[in-house]
N, C-alpha and C. Protein backbone atom coordinates (compact mmCIF):
# COMPACT_ATOMS: atom_id res chain seq x y z
N UNK A 1 53.22 -3.55 126.87
CA UNK A 1 53.51 -2.02 127.68
C UNK A 1 55.39 -1.59 127.41
N UNK A 2 55.56 -0.47 127.61
CA UNK A 2 56.67 0.21 127.46
C UNK A 2 56.98 1.05 129.14
N UNK A 3 57.81 0.72 130.18
CA UNK A 3 58.05 2.36 130.24
C UNK A 3 59.30 3.21 130.26
N UNK A 4 60.10 4.49 130.73
CA UNK A 4 60.45 4.80 130.35
C UNK A 4 61.18 5.44 131.54
N UNK A 5 61.97 5.37 132.26
CA UNK A 5 62.30 5.97 132.99
C UNK A 5 63.14 6.87 132.89
N UNK A 6 62.18 8.41 133.09
CA UNK A 6 63.88 9.57 132.33
C UNK A 6 64.40 10.00 133.90
N UNK A 7 65.66 9.97 134.02
CA UNK A 7 66.29 10.26 134.50
C UNK A 7 66.75 11.58 134.45
N UNK A 8 67.20 12.58 135.82
CA UNK A 8 67.81 13.64 135.53
C UNK A 8 70.07 13.16 135.98
N UNK A 9 70.06 13.92 135.18
CA UNK A 9 71.91 13.91 135.43
C UNK A 9 72.11 13.39 136.79
N UNK A 10 72.85 13.35 136.71
CA UNK A 10 73.69 13.84 138.60
C UNK A 10 74.41 15.24 139.55
N UNK A 11 74.49 15.69 139.35
CA UNK A 11 74.70 16.97 140.11
C UNK A 11 76.23 17.02 139.63
N UNK A 12 76.01 19.01 138.97
CA UNK A 12 77.44 19.31 138.09
C UNK A 12 77.74 20.36 138.64
N UNK A 13 79.31 19.88 138.03
CA UNK A 13 79.73 21.53 138.68
C UNK A 13 79.65 22.66 138.61
N UNK A 14 79.36 23.24 137.30
CA UNK A 14 77.75 24.26 136.77
C UNK A 14 76.13 23.52 138.04
N UNK A 15 76.03 22.93 138.65
CA UNK A 15 74.44 23.26 139.15
C UNK A 15 75.24 23.92 141.11
N UNK A 16 76.24 23.42 141.13
CA UNK A 16 76.72 24.01 142.76
C UNK A 16 76.95 25.06 141.74
N UNK A 17 78.43 25.23 141.23
CA UNK A 17 78.29 27.56 141.31
C UNK A 17 76.85 27.41 140.67
N UNK A 18 75.86 27.38 140.30
CA UNK A 18 74.31 28.01 140.42
C UNK A 18 74.62 29.21 138.11
N UNK A 19 75.22 27.82 137.74
CA UNK A 19 75.26 28.76 136.11
C UNK A 19 74.43 27.82 135.84
N UNK A 20 74.36 29.11 134.58
CA UNK A 20 73.64 28.88 133.13
C UNK A 20 74.04 27.43 132.40
N UNK A 21 72.99 26.11 132.29
CA UNK A 21 74.71 25.29 132.31
C UNK A 21 73.38 24.33 130.26
N UNK A 22 72.41 25.15 129.86
CA UNK A 22 72.11 24.93 129.01
C UNK A 22 72.74 23.33 127.99
N UNK A 23 73.36 23.94 126.88
CA UNK A 23 73.92 22.90 126.00
C UNK A 23 75.21 22.95 126.00
N UNK A 24 76.15 23.76 126.86
CA UNK A 24 77.89 23.56 128.05
C UNK A 24 77.47 23.17 128.35
N UNK A 25 78.85 22.32 127.55
CA UNK A 25 78.93 20.53 129.25
C UNK A 25 79.98 20.78 130.31
N UNK A 26 79.69 20.34 131.64
CA UNK A 26 80.09 21.56 132.82
C UNK A 26 80.23 19.67 133.13
N UNK A 27 80.99 19.55 133.84
CA UNK A 27 81.50 17.59 134.55
C UNK A 27 80.68 17.38 135.83
N UNK A 28 80.66 15.69 136.01
CA UNK A 28 79.49 15.93 137.09
C UNK A 28 80.86 16.05 137.79
N UNK A 29 80.30 16.52 139.51
CA UNK A 29 81.12 16.72 140.45
C UNK A 29 81.21 15.12 141.06
N UNK A 30 81.95 14.55 142.57
CA UNK A 30 82.45 13.81 142.69
C UNK A 30 80.67 12.86 143.05
N UNK A 31 80.13 14.29 144.33
CA UNK A 31 78.71 13.90 144.00
C UNK A 31 78.05 13.18 143.30
N UNK A 32 78.24 13.87 142.04
CA UNK A 32 77.29 13.80 140.80
C UNK A 32 77.66 12.18 140.29
N UNK A 33 78.20 12.03 140.47
CA UNK A 33 79.12 10.27 140.69
C UNK A 33 79.13 9.29 140.56
N UNK A 34 78.92 9.87 142.42
CA UNK A 34 78.12 8.59 143.78
C UNK A 34 76.52 8.76 143.20
N UNK A 35 76.24 9.00 143.14
CA UNK A 35 74.65 9.37 142.83
C UNK A 35 74.30 9.05 141.67
N UNK A 36 74.82 8.71 140.86
CA UNK A 36 74.60 8.06 139.38
C UNK A 36 74.97 6.81 139.67
N UNK A 37 75.76 6.07 140.46
CA UNK A 37 76.25 4.63 140.99
C UNK A 37 75.27 4.20 141.70
N UNK A 38 74.71 5.72 142.37
CA UNK A 38 74.20 4.44 144.20
C UNK A 38 72.68 4.32 143.05
N UNK A 39 72.57 5.28 142.00
CA UNK A 39 71.02 4.54 141.60
C UNK A 39 71.24 3.89 140.49
N UNK A 40 71.93 3.63 140.58
CA UNK A 40 72.11 2.43 139.09
C UNK A 40 72.09 1.02 140.20
N UNK A 41 72.36 1.11 141.63
CA UNK A 41 72.93 -0.08 142.54
C UNK A 41 71.16 0.18 143.49
N UNK A 42 70.29 0.89 143.50
CA UNK A 42 68.85 1.33 143.47
C UNK A 42 67.72 0.52 142.95
N UNK A 43 67.90 1.17 141.45
CA UNK A 43 67.85 -0.25 140.55
C UNK A 43 67.88 -1.48 140.81
N UNK A 44 69.21 -2.02 140.45
CA UNK A 44 68.87 -3.55 141.34
C UNK A 44 68.76 -4.00 142.13
N UNK A 45 68.29 -2.94 143.02
CA UNK A 45 68.32 -3.62 144.53
C UNK A 45 66.69 -4.12 143.73
N UNK A 46 65.87 -3.50 143.01
CA UNK A 46 64.59 -2.87 142.86
C UNK A 46 64.38 -3.61 141.69
N UNK A 47 64.94 -4.92 140.69
CA UNK A 47 65.73 -5.69 140.52
C UNK A 47 64.58 -4.84 139.15
N UNK A 48 65.49 -3.56 138.78
CA UNK A 48 65.24 -3.33 137.41
C UNK A 48 65.96 -3.50 137.17
N UNK A 49 65.36 -4.06 135.46
CA UNK A 49 66.96 -4.03 134.45
C UNK A 49 65.88 -3.59 133.24
N UNK A 50 67.09 -3.22 132.39
CA UNK A 50 66.57 -2.56 131.30
C UNK A 50 67.52 -3.56 129.87
N UNK A 51 66.05 -2.68 128.97
CA UNK A 51 66.56 -3.99 127.26
C UNK A 51 67.26 -2.57 126.60
N UNK A 52 67.48 -0.94 127.16
CA UNK A 52 67.99 -0.19 126.17
C UNK A 52 68.05 1.15 126.58
N UNK A 53 68.88 1.99 126.53
CA UNK A 53 69.31 2.84 127.38
C UNK A 53 69.81 4.46 126.20
N UNK A 54 69.71 4.93 126.49
CA UNK A 54 69.30 6.79 125.55
C UNK A 54 69.57 7.43 126.18
N UNK A 55 70.91 8.48 126.05
CA UNK A 55 70.80 9.60 126.42
C UNK A 55 71.24 10.76 126.11
N UNK A 56 71.36 11.74 126.49
CA UNK A 56 71.12 13.69 126.46
C UNK A 56 72.56 13.16 125.36
N UNK A 57 73.47 14.03 124.65
CA UNK A 57 74.67 13.26 123.72
C UNK A 57 75.83 14.37 124.89
N UNK A 58 75.25 15.90 125.71
CA UNK A 58 75.62 16.33 126.46
C UNK A 58 76.42 15.29 127.49
N UNK A 59 77.89 15.45 127.55
CA UNK A 59 78.35 14.63 128.96
C UNK A 59 77.97 14.91 130.50
N UNK A 60 77.51 15.45 130.81
CA UNK A 60 76.97 15.21 132.31
C UNK A 60 76.12 13.54 131.81
N UNK A 61 74.92 13.77 130.57
CA UNK A 61 74.02 13.02 130.78
C UNK A 61 74.59 12.15 130.13
N UNK A 62 75.28 11.34 129.74
CA UNK A 62 75.96 10.58 129.02
C UNK A 62 76.89 9.89 130.45
N UNK A 63 77.91 10.60 131.17
CA UNK A 63 77.98 9.95 132.30
C UNK A 63 77.60 9.20 133.19
N UNK A 64 76.35 10.32 133.63
CA UNK A 64 74.92 9.11 134.03
C UNK A 64 74.76 7.56 133.82
N UNK A 65 74.45 8.25 132.65
CA UNK A 65 74.00 6.96 131.71
C UNK A 65 74.88 5.09 132.38
N UNK A 66 76.06 6.23 131.88
CA UNK A 66 77.24 4.71 132.13
C UNK A 66 77.02 4.34 133.18
N UNK A 67 77.39 5.60 134.81
CA UNK A 67 77.57 5.57 135.47
C UNK A 67 76.45 4.22 135.87
N UNK A 68 74.89 4.78 136.31
CA UNK A 68 73.93 4.17 136.09
C UNK A 68 74.33 2.95 135.69
N UNK A 69 74.06 2.27 134.59
CA UNK A 69 74.75 1.23 133.97
C UNK A 69 75.97 -0.08 134.93
N UNK A 70 76.91 1.31 134.69
CA UNK A 70 78.32 0.30 135.27
C UNK A 70 77.61 -0.35 136.95
N UNK A 71 76.90 0.16 137.66
CA UNK A 71 76.81 -0.55 138.67
C UNK A 71 75.28 -1.80 138.63
N UNK A 72 74.59 -1.23 137.26
CA UNK A 72 73.67 -2.17 136.94
C UNK A 72 73.98 -3.76 136.69
N UNK A 73 75.72 -3.28 135.88
CA UNK A 73 76.99 -4.89 135.64
C UNK A 73 75.39 -5.28 134.10
N UNK A 74 75.48 -3.84 133.29
CA UNK A 74 74.09 -3.52 132.60
C UNK A 74 74.91 -3.81 130.91
N UNK A 75 75.27 -4.85 130.15
CA UNK A 75 76.21 -5.42 128.74
C UNK A 75 75.40 -5.04 127.59
N UNK A 76 74.71 -3.33 128.30
CA UNK A 76 74.26 -2.54 127.02
C UNK A 76 74.90 -1.30 126.43
N UNK A 77 74.60 -0.69 125.11
CA UNK A 77 74.74 0.30 124.76
C UNK A 77 74.53 1.47 124.95
N UNK A 78 75.12 2.46 125.27
CA UNK A 78 74.48 3.94 126.20
C UNK A 78 73.86 4.13 124.36
N UNK A 79 72.37 4.73 123.70
CA UNK A 79 72.51 5.83 122.69
C UNK A 79 72.17 7.17 122.82
N UNK A 80 73.21 8.02 122.36
CA UNK A 80 73.18 9.32 122.26
C UNK A 80 71.78 9.97 121.41
N UNK A 81 71.18 11.55 122.02
CA UNK A 81 70.35 11.64 120.53
C UNK A 81 70.19 12.95 121.58
N UNK A 82 70.86 14.13 120.17
CA UNK A 82 70.21 15.99 120.46
C UNK A 82 68.66 15.82 121.03
N UNK A 83 68.71 15.44 120.56
CA UNK A 83 67.07 15.71 120.93
C UNK A 83 66.53 15.87 122.40
N UNK A 84 67.62 14.81 123.57
CA UNK A 84 67.59 14.98 124.62
C UNK A 84 67.82 15.85 125.32
N UNK A 85 68.38 17.40 124.66
CA UNK A 85 69.72 17.26 125.61
C UNK A 85 68.67 19.15 126.01
N UNK A 86 69.25 19.83 126.89
CA UNK A 86 68.86 20.65 127.59
C UNK A 86 68.24 21.65 126.78
N UNK A 87 67.84 22.29 127.20
CA UNK A 87 67.41 23.54 126.66
C UNK A 87 68.57 24.64 126.27
N UNK A 88 68.93 26.06 125.03
CA UNK A 88 70.20 26.11 123.84
C UNK A 88 70.02 27.51 125.09
N UNK A 89 70.22 27.87 126.18
CA UNK A 89 69.85 29.41 126.01
C UNK A 89 70.86 30.33 125.19
N UNK A 90 71.58 30.09 124.31
CA UNK A 90 72.64 31.05 123.31
C UNK A 90 73.51 31.00 124.54
N UNK A 91 73.83 32.87 124.05
CA UNK A 91 75.04 33.57 124.12
C UNK A 91 74.94 33.03 125.96
N UNK A 92 74.03 33.28 126.50
CA UNK A 92 74.32 32.89 127.98
C UNK A 92 74.69 31.62 128.74
N UNK A 93 74.80 30.87 127.63
CA UNK A 93 75.26 29.68 128.22
C UNK A 93 76.76 29.84 129.03
N UNK A 94 76.74 29.32 130.54
CA UNK A 94 77.85 29.21 131.46
C UNK A 94 77.78 30.01 132.35
N UNK A 95 76.66 31.46 131.90
CA UNK A 95 77.07 32.67 132.77
C UNK A 95 76.56 31.72 134.13
N UNK A 96 76.73 32.68 135.58
CA UNK A 96 75.96 32.72 136.28
C UNK A 96 74.24 32.92 136.50
N UNK A 97 73.60 32.28 136.95
CA UNK A 97 72.73 32.50 136.65
C UNK A 97 72.13 33.75 137.29
N UNK A 98 72.02 34.39 138.57
CA UNK A 98 71.71 35.34 138.72
C UNK A 98 72.16 36.74 137.48
N UNK A 99 72.81 36.50 137.31
CA UNK A 99 73.68 37.68 135.33
C UNK A 99 72.68 37.39 134.64
N UNK A 100 72.34 36.11 134.29
CA UNK A 100 71.16 35.96 133.54
C UNK A 100 70.38 36.40 133.07
N UNK A 101 69.74 36.43 134.52
CA UNK A 101 67.85 37.00 134.98
C UNK A 101 67.97 38.07 135.26
N UNK A 102 69.08 38.64 134.97
CA UNK A 102 69.38 39.83 135.12
C UNK A 102 69.42 40.94 133.84
N UNK A 103 69.77 40.25 133.34
CA UNK A 103 70.44 41.04 132.31
C UNK A 103 68.84 40.89 131.00
N UNK A 104 68.25 39.25 131.79
CA UNK A 104 66.79 39.22 130.13
C UNK A 104 65.87 39.48 131.39
N UNK A 105 65.46 39.47 132.67
CA UNK A 105 64.20 39.99 133.03
C UNK A 105 63.87 40.99 134.50
N UNK A 106 65.36 41.30 134.60
CA UNK A 106 65.51 42.43 135.23
C UNK A 106 65.48 41.76 136.71
N UNK A 107 65.70 40.05 137.32
CA UNK A 107 65.51 39.71 139.06
C UNK A 107 67.22 39.82 139.17
N UNK A 108 66.87 39.82 140.17
CA UNK A 108 68.44 39.62 140.66
C UNK A 108 68.87 38.22 140.86
N UNK A 109 67.56 37.59 141.71
CA UNK A 109 68.20 35.61 141.90
C UNK A 109 67.14 35.12 141.39
N UNK A 110 67.85 34.70 140.33
CA UNK A 110 67.35 33.93 139.59
C UNK A 110 66.31 32.27 140.64
N UNK A 111 67.44 31.74 141.50
CA UNK A 111 66.42 30.06 142.17
C UNK A 111 66.07 31.23 142.80
N UNK A 112 65.74 32.04 143.44
CA UNK A 112 64.66 32.41 144.34
C UNK A 112 63.34 33.10 143.98
N UNK A 113 63.88 33.84 142.71
CA UNK A 113 62.28 33.83 141.79
C UNK A 113 61.80 32.83 141.60
N UNK A 114 62.08 32.04 140.80
CA UNK A 114 62.13 30.26 140.24
C UNK A 114 61.00 29.95 141.62
N UNK A 115 61.73 29.74 142.39
CA UNK A 115 61.21 29.34 143.59
C UNK A 115 60.15 30.17 144.71
N UNK A 116 60.01 30.89 144.42
CA UNK A 116 58.69 31.51 145.02
C UNK A 116 57.86 31.83 143.63
N UNK A 117 58.17 31.38 142.41
CA UNK A 117 57.01 30.94 141.83
C UNK A 117 56.43 32.54 140.97
N UNK A 118 58.05 33.47 140.98
CA UNK A 118 58.08 34.83 140.31
C UNK A 118 58.18 34.94 138.29
N UNK A 119 58.21 33.43 138.28
CA UNK A 119 59.06 33.60 137.10
C UNK A 119 58.39 32.34 136.43
N UNK A 120 58.57 31.62 135.96
CA UNK A 120 58.24 30.51 135.23
C UNK A 120 59.13 29.80 134.45
N UNK A 121 59.54 28.64 134.14
CA UNK A 121 60.84 28.72 133.46
C UNK A 121 60.06 28.50 131.35
N UNK A 122 58.81 28.45 131.45
CA UNK A 122 59.01 29.53 130.29
C UNK A 122 59.05 30.60 130.44
N UNK A 123 58.71 31.37 130.91
CA UNK A 123 59.54 32.55 130.83
C UNK A 123 60.64 32.75 130.49
N UNK A 124 61.11 32.17 131.42
CA UNK A 124 63.10 32.00 131.30
C UNK A 124 63.30 32.01 130.14
N UNK A 125 63.14 30.90 129.31
CA UNK A 125 63.84 30.37 127.73
C UNK A 125 62.40 31.51 127.08
N UNK A 126 61.55 32.11 126.64
CA UNK A 126 61.38 32.51 125.82
C UNK A 126 61.93 34.69 126.06
N UNK A 127 62.71 33.88 127.21
CA UNK A 127 63.26 36.24 128.08
C UNK A 127 64.67 35.33 126.82
N UNK A 128 65.27 34.13 127.15
CA UNK A 128 66.88 34.06 126.63
C UNK A 128 66.05 34.31 124.97
N UNK A 129 65.56 33.78 125.05
CA UNK A 129 65.43 33.56 123.13
C UNK A 129 65.44 35.01 122.43
N UNK A 130 64.53 35.70 123.61
CA UNK A 130 64.46 37.54 122.78
C UNK A 130 66.06 37.77 123.30
N UNK A 131 66.19 37.58 124.28
CA UNK A 131 68.11 38.15 124.07
C UNK A 131 68.64 37.49 123.33
N UNK A 132 67.79 36.49 122.62
CA UNK A 132 69.99 35.91 121.40
C UNK A 132 69.17 36.82 120.28
N UNK A 133 68.58 37.62 120.21
CA UNK A 133 67.81 38.09 118.63
C UNK A 133 69.02 38.78 118.31
N UNK A 134 70.03 38.93 118.60
CA UNK A 134 70.85 39.69 118.01
C UNK A 134 72.38 38.78 118.03
N UNK A 135 72.27 37.30 117.54
CA UNK A 135 73.00 36.85 117.54
C UNK A 135 72.07 36.29 116.28
N UNK A 136 73.43 35.57 114.47
CA UNK A 136 73.00 35.08 113.53
C UNK A 136 73.70 33.91 113.90
N UNK A 137 73.15 32.81 113.38
CA UNK A 137 71.73 32.77 113.53
C UNK A 137 71.38 32.35 115.37
N UNK A 138 69.99 33.04 115.83
CA UNK A 138 69.96 32.84 116.81
C UNK A 138 69.69 31.05 117.69
N UNK A 139 70.46 30.73 118.70
CA UNK A 139 70.74 29.08 118.87
C UNK A 139 70.33 29.02 120.10
N UNK A 140 68.85 29.97 120.53
CA UNK A 140 68.32 29.75 121.68
C UNK A 140 67.30 29.39 121.23
N UNK A 141 66.69 29.60 122.76
CA UNK A 141 65.27 28.42 121.87
C UNK A 141 63.50 28.23 122.73
N UNK A 142 62.51 28.98 122.67
CA UNK A 142 61.80 29.72 123.49
C UNK A 142 61.17 28.07 124.05
N UNK A 143 60.56 28.21 124.76
CA UNK A 143 59.89 26.89 125.22
C UNK A 143 59.13 25.94 124.56
N UNK A 144 58.07 26.57 123.91
CA UNK A 144 57.54 25.58 122.69
C UNK A 144 59.23 24.81 122.23
N UNK A 145 59.54 25.63 121.50
CA UNK A 145 60.95 24.98 121.24
C UNK A 145 61.48 23.04 121.88
N UNK A 146 62.26 24.07 122.96
CA UNK A 146 62.06 22.87 123.76
C UNK A 146 61.18 21.20 123.88
N UNK A 147 59.84 22.04 124.54
CA UNK A 147 58.75 21.03 124.46
C UNK A 147 58.59 20.15 123.18
N UNK A 148 59.00 20.83 122.43
CA UNK A 148 58.21 19.44 120.74
C UNK A 148 59.60 18.84 120.83
N UNK A 149 60.53 19.08 120.92
CA UNK A 149 61.51 18.24 120.42
C UNK A 149 61.85 17.46 121.30
N UNK A 150 61.23 18.00 122.14
CA UNK A 150 61.47 16.18 123.22
C UNK A 150 60.64 15.18 123.07
N UNK A 151 60.05 15.90 123.37
CA UNK A 151 58.22 15.32 122.37
C UNK A 151 58.24 14.70 121.47
N UNK A 152 59.10 15.39 120.57
CA UNK A 152 59.31 14.32 119.22
C UNK A 152 60.23 12.97 119.29
N UNK A 153 60.90 13.41 120.57
CA UNK A 153 62.49 12.76 121.00
C UNK A 153 61.61 11.38 121.30
N UNK A 154 60.97 11.48 122.97
CA UNK A 154 60.33 10.72 123.66
C UNK A 154 59.67 9.53 122.14
N UNK A 155 58.97 10.02 122.15
CA UNK A 155 58.23 9.38 121.05
C UNK A 155 58.53 9.05 120.69
N UNK A 156 59.36 9.26 119.63
CA UNK A 156 60.08 8.29 118.48
C UNK A 156 60.94 6.85 119.73
N UNK A 157 61.90 7.17 120.76
CA UNK A 157 61.79 6.55 121.89
C UNK A 157 61.02 5.26 121.76
N UNK A 158 59.85 5.41 123.08
CA UNK A 158 58.76 4.80 122.83
C UNK A 158 58.65 3.96 121.73
N UNK A 159 58.28 4.12 120.93
CA UNK A 159 57.62 3.92 119.28
C UNK A 159 58.71 2.69 119.34
N UNK A 160 59.93 3.17 118.60
CA UNK A 160 60.95 2.26 118.25
C UNK A 160 61.21 0.77 119.83
N UNK A 161 60.95 1.13 120.91
CA UNK A 161 61.07 0.39 121.89
C UNK A 161 59.81 -0.13 121.72
N UNK A 162 58.60 -0.25 120.94
CA UNK A 162 56.92 -0.92 121.18
C UNK A 162 57.63 -1.77 120.07
N UNK A 163 58.12 -1.69 119.02
CA UNK A 163 58.60 -2.63 117.71
C UNK A 163 59.46 -3.32 118.04
N UNK A 164 60.74 -3.26 119.06
CA UNK A 164 61.63 -4.18 119.82
C UNK A 164 60.76 -4.65 120.95
N UNK A 165 60.57 -4.61 121.61
CA UNK A 165 58.93 -5.70 122.39
C UNK A 165 60.54 -4.99 123.68
N UNK A 166 60.64 -3.56 123.25
CA UNK A 166 61.30 -3.27 124.87
C UNK A 166 60.37 -3.16 125.93
N UNK A 167 60.78 -3.88 127.58
CA UNK A 167 59.78 -3.45 128.12
C UNK A 167 60.04 -2.69 129.26
N UNK A 168 61.46 -2.22 129.50
CA UNK A 168 62.16 -0.83 130.36
C UNK A 168 63.76 -0.42 128.98
N UNK A 169 63.11 1.30 129.75
CA UNK A 169 63.75 1.86 128.56
C UNK A 169 64.90 3.02 129.89
N UNK A 170 66.04 2.82 129.98
CA UNK A 170 66.69 3.89 130.37
C UNK A 170 66.93 5.30 130.09
N UNK A 171 66.11 6.25 130.05
CA UNK A 171 66.47 7.90 129.61
C UNK A 171 66.64 8.56 130.14
N UNK A 172 68.13 9.09 130.28
CA UNK A 172 68.76 9.75 130.97
C UNK A 172 68.88 11.71 130.31
N UNK A 173 68.18 13.04 130.60
CA UNK A 173 67.43 13.72 130.21
C UNK A 173 68.80 14.96 131.53
N UNK A 174 68.13 15.55 131.11
CA UNK A 174 68.19 17.12 132.14
C UNK A 174 66.81 17.31 132.49
N UNK A 175 67.17 18.35 133.26
CA UNK A 175 65.47 19.33 134.56
C UNK A 175 64.51 20.16 133.72
N UNK A 176 65.15 20.99 133.35
CA UNK A 176 64.86 22.25 133.02
C UNK A 176 63.94 21.71 131.61
N UNK A 177 64.48 20.61 130.86
CA UNK A 177 63.89 20.18 129.44
C UNK A 177 63.16 19.29 129.99
N UNK A 178 62.79 18.68 131.09
CA UNK A 178 62.19 16.95 131.57
C UNK A 178 60.66 18.21 132.03
N UNK A 179 60.75 18.81 132.59
CA UNK A 179 59.80 19.40 133.27
C UNK A 179 58.81 20.48 132.29
N UNK A 180 59.36 21.24 131.43
CA UNK A 180 58.81 21.82 130.76
C UNK A 180 58.11 21.04 129.38
N UNK A 181 58.42 20.41 129.31
CA UNK A 181 58.23 19.12 128.35
C UNK A 181 56.63 18.13 129.00
N UNK A 182 56.79 18.01 130.28
CA UNK A 182 55.94 17.67 131.72
C UNK A 182 54.80 18.28 131.18
N UNK A 183 54.51 19.75 131.00
CA UNK A 183 53.83 20.49 131.42
C UNK A 183 52.97 20.67 130.17
N UNK A 184 54.22 20.10 128.95
CA UNK A 184 53.39 20.56 127.78
C UNK A 184 52.19 18.27 127.19
N UNK A 185 52.60 17.78 128.87
CA UNK A 185 51.12 16.63 128.37
C UNK A 185 50.68 17.08 128.71
N UNK A 186 50.66 18.23 129.72
CA UNK A 186 49.39 18.17 130.32
C UNK A 186 49.24 17.64 132.02
N UNK A 187 50.87 17.43 132.55
CA UNK A 187 50.87 16.62 133.66
C UNK A 187 51.15 18.27 135.04
N UNK A 188 50.61 17.42 136.09
CA UNK A 188 50.87 19.18 136.66
C UNK A 188 51.53 19.09 137.37
N UNK A 189 52.35 19.88 137.21
CA UNK A 189 53.39 19.57 138.53
C UNK A 189 54.19 19.79 139.30
N UNK A 190 52.71 20.55 140.03
CA UNK A 190 52.59 21.15 141.30
C UNK A 190 53.56 22.21 141.73
N UNK A 191 53.92 23.51 140.38
CA UNK A 191 54.52 24.69 140.69
C UNK A 191 56.13 24.20 141.04
N UNK A 192 56.27 22.78 140.90
CA UNK A 192 58.13 22.28 140.96
C UNK A 192 58.96 23.35 139.21
N UNK A 193 59.40 23.86 139.66
CA UNK A 193 60.67 24.56 138.66
C UNK A 193 62.13 24.40 138.46
N UNK A 194 62.24 22.82 139.51
CA UNK A 194 63.87 21.67 138.85
C UNK A 194 63.48 20.68 139.96
N UNK A 195 63.85 19.57 138.95
CA UNK A 195 64.23 18.21 139.24
C UNK A 195 65.07 18.29 140.28
N UNK A 196 65.24 17.41 141.11
CA UNK A 196 66.24 16.59 141.28
C UNK A 196 66.99 15.63 140.80
N UNK A 197 68.29 15.98 141.08
CA UNK A 197 70.00 15.27 140.01
C UNK A 197 69.18 13.84 140.46
N UNK A 198 69.66 13.55 139.63
CA UNK A 198 69.00 12.14 140.01
C UNK A 198 68.14 11.25 140.20
N UNK A 199 67.02 11.58 139.90
CA UNK A 199 65.85 11.67 139.96
C UNK A 199 65.43 10.72 138.81
N UNK A 200 63.94 9.82 139.10
CA UNK A 200 63.49 8.94 138.09
C UNK A 200 61.44 10.19 137.92
N UNK A 201 61.81 10.17 136.72
CA UNK A 201 60.47 10.48 136.22
C UNK A 201 59.68 9.39 135.10
N UNK A 202 58.81 8.69 135.46
CA UNK A 202 58.24 6.98 134.84
C UNK A 202 57.60 7.06 134.49
N UNK A 203 57.37 6.90 132.99
CA UNK A 203 56.53 7.44 132.11
C UNK A 203 55.92 6.06 131.76
N UNK A 204 55.26 5.55 131.41
CA UNK A 204 54.28 4.48 130.52
C UNK A 204 53.68 4.39 129.18
N UNK A 205 53.72 4.03 128.39
CA UNK A 205 53.76 4.22 127.15
C UNK A 205 52.74 2.82 126.31
N UNK A 206 51.68 3.49 125.74
CA UNK A 206 50.31 2.73 126.09
C UNK A 206 49.67 3.39 125.40
N UNK A 207 48.58 2.72 123.60
CA UNK A 207 47.80 3.97 123.05
C UNK A 207 48.44 4.46 122.63
N UNK A 208 50.17 4.91 122.49
CA UNK A 208 49.93 6.17 121.42
C UNK A 208 50.14 7.40 122.16
N UNK A 209 50.25 7.28 123.89
CA UNK A 209 50.47 8.33 124.57
C UNK A 209 50.72 7.33 125.46
N UNK A 210 51.34 8.62 126.66
CA UNK A 210 52.08 8.67 127.85
C UNK A 210 51.30 8.84 129.12
N UNK A 211 51.29 7.41 130.30
CA UNK A 211 50.76 8.53 131.21
C UNK A 211 51.67 8.82 132.49
N UNK A 212 52.10 9.69 133.33
CA UNK A 212 53.41 9.70 134.06
C UNK A 212 52.58 9.15 134.88
N UNK A 213 53.98 8.11 135.79
CA UNK A 213 52.62 7.26 136.88
C UNK A 213 54.08 7.55 138.25
N UNK A 214 55.37 8.44 138.19
CA UNK A 214 55.75 8.16 139.24
C UNK A 214 56.71 9.98 138.69
N UNK A 215 57.11 11.04 139.64
CA UNK A 215 57.43 11.59 139.22
C UNK A 215 58.63 12.46 140.67
N UNK A 216 59.76 12.88 140.38
CA UNK A 216 60.96 13.10 140.50
C UNK A 216 60.82 12.48 141.68
N UNK A 217 61.20 11.22 141.53
CA UNK A 217 60.77 9.98 142.24
C UNK A 217 62.45 9.51 143.03
N UNK A 218 63.13 10.11 143.97
CA UNK A 218 64.36 9.73 145.15
C UNK A 218 64.03 8.75 145.43
N UNK A 219 63.47 7.66 144.99
CA UNK A 219 62.84 5.95 146.23
C UNK A 219 64.66 5.08 146.33
N UNK A 220 64.51 5.15 144.14
CA UNK A 220 65.80 4.49 143.58
C UNK A 220 66.86 4.32 144.37
N UNK A 221 67.36 6.57 144.50
CA UNK A 221 68.83 7.00 144.75
C UNK A 221 68.52 6.14 145.62
N UNK A 222 67.73 6.15 146.99
CA UNK A 222 67.76 6.30 148.54
C UNK A 222 68.76 5.02 148.78
N UNK A 223 67.49 4.62 148.33
CA UNK A 223 67.27 2.55 147.82
C UNK A 223 69.07 1.90 147.91
N UNK A 224 69.48 2.85 146.13
CA UNK A 224 71.11 3.06 146.44
C UNK A 224 71.94 2.43 147.06
N UNK A 225 71.95 4.49 147.79
CA UNK A 225 72.37 4.48 149.07
C UNK A 225 73.14 4.04 149.95
N UNK A 226 71.65 3.44 150.57
CA UNK A 226 70.99 2.35 151.10
C UNK A 226 72.44 0.99 151.72
N UNK A 227 71.65 0.54 150.21
CA UNK A 227 72.80 -0.54 149.66
C UNK A 227 74.20 -0.57 150.29
N UNK A 228 75.26 0.49 149.75
CA UNK A 228 76.59 1.03 149.77
C UNK A 228 77.12 1.07 151.30
C-alpha cells in the first residue's frame, strides 16, 4: 500500500497580503520557512521517512519541499510537476483578493464570503475563467479543469509509487487546488474553503483508488514545533 502525504506549502508573502496567488510566484515568509522546517522535524519525530518527493514547480511549493526534507536529512530529490500547480486565475494573478472578488462576483470581502460559505471555491474558479474570456488565450481554469488536472497528476504519482515499491511519498501542492480535488473524489471537506499552511492530508492508494485518512492535519507541524 502506498501513502501520499499531500502538503500545502508554507505561508507566503501573498498569503499575508491577501493577494490572489494562483500561478504567481510569491516567496515564503520567515514563518513559512520555519513551519516547513518544523513540519520536517515533525515527520522525523514520528518516524516518517519518504521514498520519493514531488512538488508543484511554483517556487513556494519547491522551497517548502526542500525545507521539509532538509530537516529530515533525506537525501532524495524533489521532482517538480506542473500538474501540481495552484489554480490559474489569469489576469487576476497578484491582485488583492478583495479586488478580484469584487470584479468577478460583486463581492467586496473575499475571505469573509468564503468563511461564511456565501461563495465556494468552485464558483470562484468558474467566475475567474469567465472574466478572462477577453484574454487570448484564456489561461484561467474552471473548477473542473483544476480537479481533472490534479487528479491525473496524483494518480500518476500513485501508479509510479506502486511500480517502484514506494511506501510513503511527499507531495507538496496548493490549498485551493487540493480542496477542489477532494471535492472531486467526494471527500467531505465539511464546508472548509481553505487548507492551513503546512498542513498534511494523507491519501492511501489501494485497488486503483484513493482513500483520505487524514485531512488538514497539523499534528506533524505541532510535533516539530514542540521538538525545537
